């Protein structure tokens, strides 16, 4: 099997996808813009060959890279980056090289356009926020008159909460239109809720081989725009209502052969047209692993190896490994440079040392949303998670 991994070096943990593929007997071919010498030594060992391009944005270069691999190794079986930013590139390459193990260009829109996602949520029987395409000020004000303030504006094709804003009154709407971005935007009614996810891997039949869930207590939008403390945690188990909604959404989308990251709201207040407190409301789907160090957090929490589970899906279309160990809560805190916290990083480590699984720096490209200094720790109870987060972000 010839597997082309796009940008295997970023984020750095993605080398484990390549390592596990190689251990499964897969011929792993890397394409990236980093110099070969900059690749992690373990990644270099896992790759049969690495083709460097000046820019992954240059499609002609990418076509030449895959043409080179085809000439040298024969038919290519997979192309994947597991990275939101490159999903459309992956699909275009699959289309042009007739690779059938993933989404092609005519299918990718349902996973990239938030507007298109709405129809699939409806088919799954999971409610989602009312919306309107951003067109004119008058149309926007008519929508706010219907749903009330606040409303949220977001790129139709966007990642996470990037360039997403809460508008609280008519003046905010008018100011937004005065600086209207060029790309298509949606306006949605505001949903009072806590973001809860359904993360995992499914095979060619759409069967879920592994699933977990993480919870983000603070607004992701506020983390990105206002520097609100970045924290979230992996639940010990997937709540039944999240499991039901997640499987229904996967089925409606026809998702196969993927790592998936589905986002929902757990309503924190009754919302007319959406449900009662505690109900599930769909937010968006992402056909790749959750960002940052979340795959490692899934491993820490569930005592598994998600890189291996994914590689087994690729090579064998099933889960081949079993794992032992009790599930735990796994918490993430991302502290920001320039903020005076009550405890120094060293003091925090001394306080929670036996619980800490990872303490490292977040790459600059992700630090704006995720914080600069990362500490990930596991606990037996939610009360311990909350105490850890409060202690880590206390200032003084």
XYZ file of C-alpha atoms in Angstrom:
396
model
C 0.000 0.000 0.000
C 1.325 3.422 -1.011
C 0.234 6.170 1.382
C 1.048 9.826 0.684
C 1.047 11.882 3.882
C 0.777 15.618 3.257
C 2.698 17.823 5.706
C 3.723 14.935 7.992
C 5.852 17.207 10.175
C 3.164 19.636 11.392
C 1.955 19.412 14.011
C 4.971 17.487 15.223
C 2.863 14.773 16.895
C 1.561 13.765 13.459
C 4.783 11.871 12.926
C 3.091 9.129 14.972
C 0.537 8.586 12.212
C 3.418 7.869 9.852
C 5.303 5.734 12.362
C 2.266 3.548 13.056
C 1.528 3.202 9.335
C 5.092 2.073 8.684
C 4.872 -0.449 11.530
C 1.737 -1.811 9.819
C 3.721 -2.465 6.649
C 2.502 0.599 4.737
C 4.794 2.398 2.308
C 4.690 5.967 3.655
C 5.587 8.804 1.275
C 5.801 12.319 2.689
C 5.268 15.684 0.977
C 6.042 18.888 2.831
C 7.673 22.294 2.704
C 10.157 21.702 5.534
C 13.716 20.694 4.768
C 14.418 17.002 5.226
C 17.004 17.799 7.908
C 14.295 19.567 9.939
C 12.101 16.483 10.194
C 12.034 14.594 13.478
C 14.473 11.639 13.294
C 11.657 9.161 13.977
C 9.641 10.653 11.122
C 12.579 10.335 8.737
C 12.827 6.641 9.637
C 9.112 6.110 9.028
C 9.104 7.693 5.567
C 10.196 5.632 2.571
C 10.772 8.912 0.740
C 10.221 12.596 1.394
C 9.511 15.052 -1.415
C 10.094 18.678 -0.507
C 8.050 21.417 -2.188
C 8.584 25.153 -1.872
C 4.934 25.611 -0.940
C 2.077 23.228 -0.249
C -0.147 25.988 -1.656
C 1.426 25.476 -5.094
C -0.786 22.816 -6.663
C 1.521 22.252 -9.627
C 4.303 21.319 -7.224
C 1.997 18.918 -5.406
C 0.982 17.253 -8.666
C 4.640 16.843 -9.607
C 5.340 15.293 -6.208
C 2.586 12.693 -6.572
C 3.574 12.099 -10.190
C 7.082 11.338 -8.996
C 5.771 8.894 -6.396
C 3.522 7.198 -8.962
C 6.405 6.737 -11.403
C 8.600 5.295 -8.693
C 6.206 3.219 -6.576
C 3.155 2.585 -8.748
C -0.508 3.339 -8.043
C -1.100 5.533 -5.007
C -3.678 4.158 -2.565
C -4.162 7.000 -0.062
C -3.581 10.744 0.225
C -4.185 12.331 3.610
C -2.998 15.186 5.788
C -5.382 14.828 8.769
C -5.177 18.627 8.792
C -8.201 20.918 8.341
C -6.217 23.444 6.338
C -5.271 20.885 3.666
C -8.541 18.921 3.332
C -9.425 20.582 0.023
C -5.899 19.971 -1.256
C -6.169 16.300 -0.242
C -9.488 16.011 -2.096
C -8.139 17.651 -5.259
C -5.164 15.293 -5.347
C -7.390 12.254 -4.837
C -9.574 13.434 -7.707
C -6.705 14.007 -10.112
C -4.958 10.743 -9.244
C -8.187 8.689 -9.000
C -7.630 7.678 -5.382
C -10.834 6.241 -3.960
C -10.046 5.931 -0.224
C -11.209 9.418 0.720
C -13.292 12.412 -0.223
C -12.909 13.881 -3.693
C -13.385 17.469 -4.757
C -17.112 17.167 -5.489
C -17.728 15.805 -1.962
C -15.608 18.071 0.202
C -18.030 21.020 0.340
C -20.359 19.327 2.823
C -17.484 19.088 5.292
C -16.131 22.598 4.714
C -19.244 24.770 4.312
C -21.107 25.448 7.550
C -24.200 26.275 5.506
C -24.136 22.898 3.736
C -23.714 21.107 7.076
C -27.156 22.271 8.195
C -29.011 19.924 5.819
C -27.092 16.915 7.138
C -27.782 17.864 10.744
C -31.473 18.027 9.843
C -31.278 14.600 8.193
C -29.637 13.267 11.358
C -32.455 14.639 13.482
C -30.101 16.909 15.439
C -31.159 20.574 15.682
C -28.779 23.393 14.775
C -28.882 27.176 15.031
C -31.006 29.171 12.599
C -28.855 31.061 10.125
C -28.807 33.484 7.228
C -26.080 34.142 4.652
C -24.455 37.528 5.233
C -25.573 39.710 2.315
C -26.796 43.196 3.262
C -27.269 45.232 6.432
C -31.026 45.241 5.924
C -31.147 41.462 5.561
C -28.986 41.052 8.670
C -31.188 43.365 10.730
C -34.270 41.481 9.544
C -32.651 38.253 10.760
C -31.776 39.732 14.165
C -35.358 40.973 14.484
C -36.448 37.363 14.008
C -34.003 35.599 16.351
C -32.963 38.401 18.729
C -29.525 39.415 19.997
C -26.811 38.382 20.351
C -26.011 36.763 17.009
C -22.802 35.157 15.821
C -21.109 35.833 12.471
C -18.592 33.307 11.167
C -16.875 32.379 7.882
C -18.838 29.791 5.946
C -15.565 27.973 5.382
C -13.518 28.432 8.516
C -11.561 26.572 11.178
C -12.646 26.650 14.813
C -13.618 30.120 16.007
C -11.192 31.996 13.757
C -12.679 35.306 12.527
C -15.891 34.557 14.431
C -17.637 37.362 16.324
C -20.589 37.946 18.628
C -22.759 40.944 17.672
C -24.866 42.355 20.504
C -26.899 45.154 18.909
C -27.722 47.018 15.680
C -24.577 49.134 15.977
C -22.387 46.006 16.107
C -24.105 44.747 12.947
C -23.545 48.037 11.144
C -19.880 48.135 12.245
C -19.390 44.571 11.025
C -20.775 45.458 7.590
C -18.560 48.551 7.447
C -15.554 46.170 7.500
C -17.190 43.208 5.792
C -14.679 40.458 4.908
C -14.498 39.308 1.296
C -15.160 35.628 2.004
C -18.720 34.306 2.470
C -20.056 34.684 6.022
C -23.018 33.272 7.923
C -25.043 34.876 10.693
C -26.450 32.498 13.296
C -28.646 32.823 16.326
C -26.688 32.614 19.564
C -26.805 29.232 21.296
C -26.349 29.177 25.107
C -24.284 26.070 25.637
C -21.034 24.317 26.428
C -19.169 22.828 23.491
C -18.987 19.040 23.708
C -17.382 16.858 21.052
C -17.567 13.407 19.554
C -14.086 12.390 18.412
C -12.926 9.161 16.895
C -12.153 6.937 13.936
C -14.534 5.172 11.540
C -13.789 2.536 8.906
C -14.894 2.005 5.299
C -18.355 0.858 6.459
C -18.823 3.907 8.675
C -18.423 1.749 11.795
C -16.997 3.642 14.768
C -13.782 1.935 15.854
C -13.060 4.373 18.671
C -14.821 7.366 20.185
C -14.282 9.819 23.021
C -15.605 13.226 24.009
C -14.114 16.437 25.327
C -15.727 19.445 26.965
C -14.772 23.119 26.674
C -16.146 25.094 29.644
C -15.298 28.543 28.226
C -16.447 29.967 24.901
C -14.000 29.036 22.142
C -14.911 32.306 20.415
C -13.901 34.247 23.535
C -10.654 32.285 23.821
C -9.691 33.390 20.317
C -10.985 36.977 20.398
C -10.669 38.048 24.000
C -7.857 35.952 25.438
C -10.178 34.081 27.814
C -8.235 31.234 29.483
C -7.916 28.250 27.166
C -8.908 25.065 28.910
C -10.846 21.898 28.131
C -10.891 18.295 29.224
C -11.556 14.821 27.867
C -14.452 13.099 29.575
C -14.012 9.659 31.106
C -16.808 8.322 28.899
C -18.889 9.595 26.014
C -22.270 10.771 27.369
C -25.088 8.664 25.843
C -26.809 11.685 24.268
C -23.535 12.746 22.622
C -22.980 9.193 21.365
C -26.449 9.091 19.803
C -26.079 12.475 18.148
C -22.546 11.731 16.950
C -23.447 8.430 15.320
C -26.542 9.937 13.700
C -24.503 12.793 12.217
C -21.788 10.448 10.926
C -24.451 8.324 9.243
C -26.167 11.352 7.685
C -22.864 12.563 6.232
C -21.880 9.081 5.073
C -18.509 9.476 6.788
C -16.029 6.663 6.167
C -12.298 5.989 6.527
C -11.793 9.058 8.660
C -10.642 10.517 11.890
C -13.591 12.713 12.880
C -14.155 15.638 15.243
C -17.813 16.577 15.645
C -18.811 19.593 17.729
C -22.098 20.000 19.604
C -23.579 22.325 22.187
C -24.931 21.006 25.452
C -27.609 23.622 26.102
C -27.126 25.498 29.379
C -30.548 27.160 29.076
C -33.802 26.477 27.284
C -33.728 27.804 23.718
C -36.912 28.094 21.704
C -36.744 25.986 18.565
C -33.625 24.116 19.726
C -34.422 22.371 22.975
C -34.325 22.318 26.744
C -31.394 22.673 29.100
C -29.090 19.662 28.637
C -30.225 18.897 25.075
C -27.745 18.471 22.218
C -27.499 21.010 19.385
C -25.168 20.515 16.394
C -22.396 23.066 15.875
C -20.117 21.792 13.087
C -18.248 18.765 11.754
C -14.560 18.350 11.042
C -13.194 15.341 9.202
C -9.820 15.258 10.905
C -8.443 14.882 14.440
C -9.178 17.625 16.953
C -6.442 20.245 17.013
C -3.359 20.812 19.100
C -2.428 18.045 21.530
C -5.946 16.598 21.717
C -4.993 13.243 20.109
C -2.421 12.774 22.873
C -5.039 13.751 25.455
C -7.351 11.058 24.086
C -4.522 8.583 24.604
C -3.852 9.771 28.159
C -7.539 9.742 29.068
C -8.620 6.471 27.498
C -5.347 4.496 27.826
C -5.229 3.888 24.068
C -3.096 4.813 21.053
C -5.298 6.716 18.595
C -2.449 6.894 16.089
C -2.385 3.081 16.076
C -6.181 2.797 15.878
C -6.190 5.111 12.850
C -3.279 3.252 11.210
C -5.066 -0.070 11.775
C -8.148 1.359 10.076
C -6.016 2.359 7.072
C -4.146 -0.925 6.784
C -6.768 -3.443 7.945
C -10.112 -1.563 8.033
C -10.602 -2.691 11.618
C -9.322 -2.194 15.135
C -6.493 -4.665 15.702
C -5.181 -3.688 19.125
C -6.741 -3.922 22.572
C -5.789 -1.706 25.482
C -5.968 -1.962 29.240
C -6.316 0.807 31.751
C -9.072 2.736 33.471
C -10.331 5.891 31.751
C -9.543 9.216 33.435
C -10.359 12.848 32.880
C -7.587 14.576 30.974
C -7.374 18.368 31.308
C -5.635 20.953 29.129
C -4.568 24.410 30.212
C -2.870 26.878 27.879
C -1.297 29.755 29.801
C -0.401 32.939 27.932
C 2.931 34.716 27.877
C 2.834 38.117 29.550
C 0.183 37.178 32.130
C 1.216 37.207 35.800
C -0.128 33.973 37.258
C -0.135 33.227 40.977
C 1.900 30.079 40.406
C 4.934 29.957 38.153
C 5.176 27.125 35.642
C 7.641 25.379 37.946
C 5.389 25.806 40.979
C 2.432 24.460 39.013
C 4.428 21.390 38.053
C 5.515 20.845 41.642
C 1.903 21.119 42.780
C 0.492 18.675 40.214
C 3.572 16.682 39.216
C 2.093 13.207 39.717
C -0.870 14.122 37.514
C 1.034 15.864 34.695
C 1.314 13.949 31.424
C 2.767 16.687 29.218
C 4.285 20.136 29.764
C 5.461 21.925 26.634
C 5.230 24.979 24.405
C 2.458 25.393 21.861
C 3.694 26.169 18.314
C 3.365 29.876 17.550
C 0.853 29.206 14.749
C -1.639 27.799 17.297
C -0.776 29.829 20.405
C -3.230 32.664 19.757
C -6.166 30.381 20.472
C -4.527 27.660 22.539
C -2.129 29.567 24.798
C 1.680 29.512 24.836
C 2.597 27.213 27.714
C 0.709 23.930 27.794
C 0.168 21.671 30.785
C -1.882 18.496 30.388
C -2.831 16.445 33.445
C -5.089 13.492 34.294
C -7.477 13.146 37.235
C -10.050 10.725 38.591
C -12.812 13.273 39.212
C -14.290 16.352 37.535
C -13.894 18.247 40.815
C -10.125 17.751 40.581
C -10.170 18.978 36.974
C -11.978 22.178 37.928
C -9.658 22.808 40.884
C -6.625 22.323 38.611
C -7.965 24.837 36.088
C -8.791 27.408 38.747
C -5.347 27.073 40.300
C -3.524 27.252 36.977
C -5.261 30.453 35.839
C -5.333 32.286 39.174
C -3.546 35.619 38.898
C -1.733 37.613 41.500
